[in-house]
Structure formats: structure tokens, C-alpha cells
Amino acid sequence: MPFVSIRILEGHSQKRKNEISRRVTEAISEVAELPMDAIWVVIEDVPGSDWFVAGKPVREPKGS
């Protein structure tokens, strides 16, 4: 059973996270030839103050 862990900056809508989960699940199901109910996806929100790029904290999610 595949387990996918995704970490993203907090602030993304539930609708967006649902879509990410759906697409990841579909892709793995297709490639691995597994039923969708065998694939687990967890999305973890990370505060911008705990997410660093080039040694600096990120404050807002990109592309939201």
C-alpha cells in the first residue's frame, strides 16, 4: 500500500489540497496498477516561518 506524504506551505485551500490528493492518487494508481483505495495521501501544512528557502523563512504560499 503506497503512502504519500506531502508538505506544503499553510494557507492553501481545502479545495486545492483535495485536488492535489486526487491527482496524486490517480497517477500512482495508474502507474502502479493498484486500486485507488490502496493509496494513502497525507498533506501536512507547514507554517511559512518553519519553511526555509536559501536560508530564509518563507512567509506566504507561492501560487495561491
mmCIF file of C-alpha atoms in Angstrom:
data_model
loop_
_atom_site.group_PDB
_atom_site.id
_atom_site.type_symbol
_atom_site.label_atom_id
_atom_site.label_comp_id
_atom_site.label_asym_id
_atom_site.label_seq_id
_atom_site.Cartn_x
_atom_site.Cartn_y
_atom_site.Cartn_z
ATOM 1 C CA MET A 1 0.000 0.000 0.000
ATOM 2 C CA PRO A 2 1.680 3.266 -1.109
ATOM 3 C CA PHE A 3 1.785 6.058 1.457
ATOM 4 C CA VAL A 4 2.426 9.553 0.090
ATOM 5 C CA SER A 5 3.434 12.388 2.412
ATOM 6 C CA ILE A 6 3.195 15.914 1.011
ATOM 7 C CA ARG A 7 4.344 19.009 2.868
ATOM 8 C CA ILE A 8 3.125 22.374 1.620
ATOM 9 C CA LEU A 9 3.061 25.896 2.974
ATOM 10 C CA GLU A 10 -0.017 26.516 5.061
ATOM 11 C CA GLY A 11 -2.672 28.711 3.553
ATOM 12 C CA HIS A 12 -3.730 26.560 0.612
ATOM 13 C CA SER A 13 -7.463 25.939 0.443
ATOM 14 C CA GLN A 14 -9.033 22.588 1.219
ATOM 15 C CA LYS A 15 -10.264 22.516 -2.379
ATOM 16 C CA ARG A 16 -6.685 22.759 -3.653
ATOM 17 C CA LYS A 17 -5.446 20.059 -1.248
ATOM 18 C CA ASN A 18 -8.298 17.765 -2.317
ATOM 19 C CA GLU A 19 -7.296 18.233 -5.956
ATOM 20 C CA ILE A 20 -3.623 17.536 -5.227
ATOM 21 C CA SER A 21 -4.581 14.362 -3.367
ATOM 22 C CA ARG A 22 -6.917 13.233 -6.151
ATOM 23 C CA ARG A 23 -4.314 13.723 -8.881
ATOM 24 C CA VAL A 24 -1.500 12.062 -6.934
ATOM 25 C CA THR A 25 -3.759 9.102 -6.120
ATOM 26 C CA GLU A 26 -4.839 8.729 -9.749
ATOM 27 C CA ALA A 27 -1.249 8.877 -11.025
ATOM 28 C CA ILE A 28 0.028 6.250 -8.618
ATOM 29 C CA SER A 29 -2.985 4.042 -9.243
ATOM 30 C CA GLU A 30 -2.399 4.178 -12.995
ATOM 31 C CA VAL A 31 1.378 3.672 -12.945
ATOM 32 C CA ALA A 32 1.482 1.046 -10.189
ATOM 33 C CA GLU A 33 -1.708 -0.662 -11.379
ATOM 34 C CA LEU A 34 -3.235 -0.504 -7.916
ATOM 35 C CA PRO A 35 -6.785 0.284 -6.830
ATOM 36 C CA MET A 36 -7.214 3.864 -5.662
ATOM 37 C CA ASP A 37 -8.388 2.728 -2.224
ATOM 38 C CA ALA A 38 -4.954 1.155 -1.648
ATOM 39 C CA ILE A 39 -3.217 4.552 -1.822
ATOM 40 C CA TRP A 40 -2.910 6.834 1.180
ATOM 41 C CA VAL A 41 -2.090 10.537 0.901
ATOM 42 C CA VAL A 42 -1.324 12.855 3.818
ATOM 43 C CA ILE A 43 -0.929 16.592 3.295
ATOM 44 C CA GLU A 44 0.867 18.426 6.069
ATOM 45 C CA ASP A 45 0.614 22.218 6.324
ATOM 46 C CA VAL A 46 3.861 23.894 7.322
ATOM 47 C CA PRO A 47 3.888 27.489 8.599
ATOM 48 C CA GLY A 48 5.902 29.902 6.449
ATOM 49 C CA SER A 49 8.041 30.669 9.485
ATOM 50 C CA ASP A 50 9.140 27.000 9.548
ATOM 51 C CA TRP A 51 9.774 26.713 5.781
ATOM 52 C CA PHE A 52 13.130 27.995 4.567
ATOM 53 C CA VAL A 53 14.454 28.709 1.090
ATOM 54 C CA ALA A 54 18.080 29.797 0.696
ATOM 55 C CA GLY A 55 18.302 30.050 4.484
ATOM 56 C CA LYS A 56 15.408 32.499 4.784
ATOM 57 C CA PRO A 57 11.880 31.822 6.079
ATOM 58 C CA VAL A 58 9.047 31.960 3.598
ATOM 59 C CA ARG A 59 6.043 33.928 4.761
ATOM 60 C CA GLU A 60 3.292 33.269 2.211
ATOM 61 C CA PRO A 61 2.476 30.321 -0.035
ATOM 62 C CA LYS A 62 3.523 30.733 -3.644
ATOM 63 C CA GLY A 63 0.857 30.434 -6.299
ATOM 64 C CA SER A 64 -2.150 30.580 -4.023
#
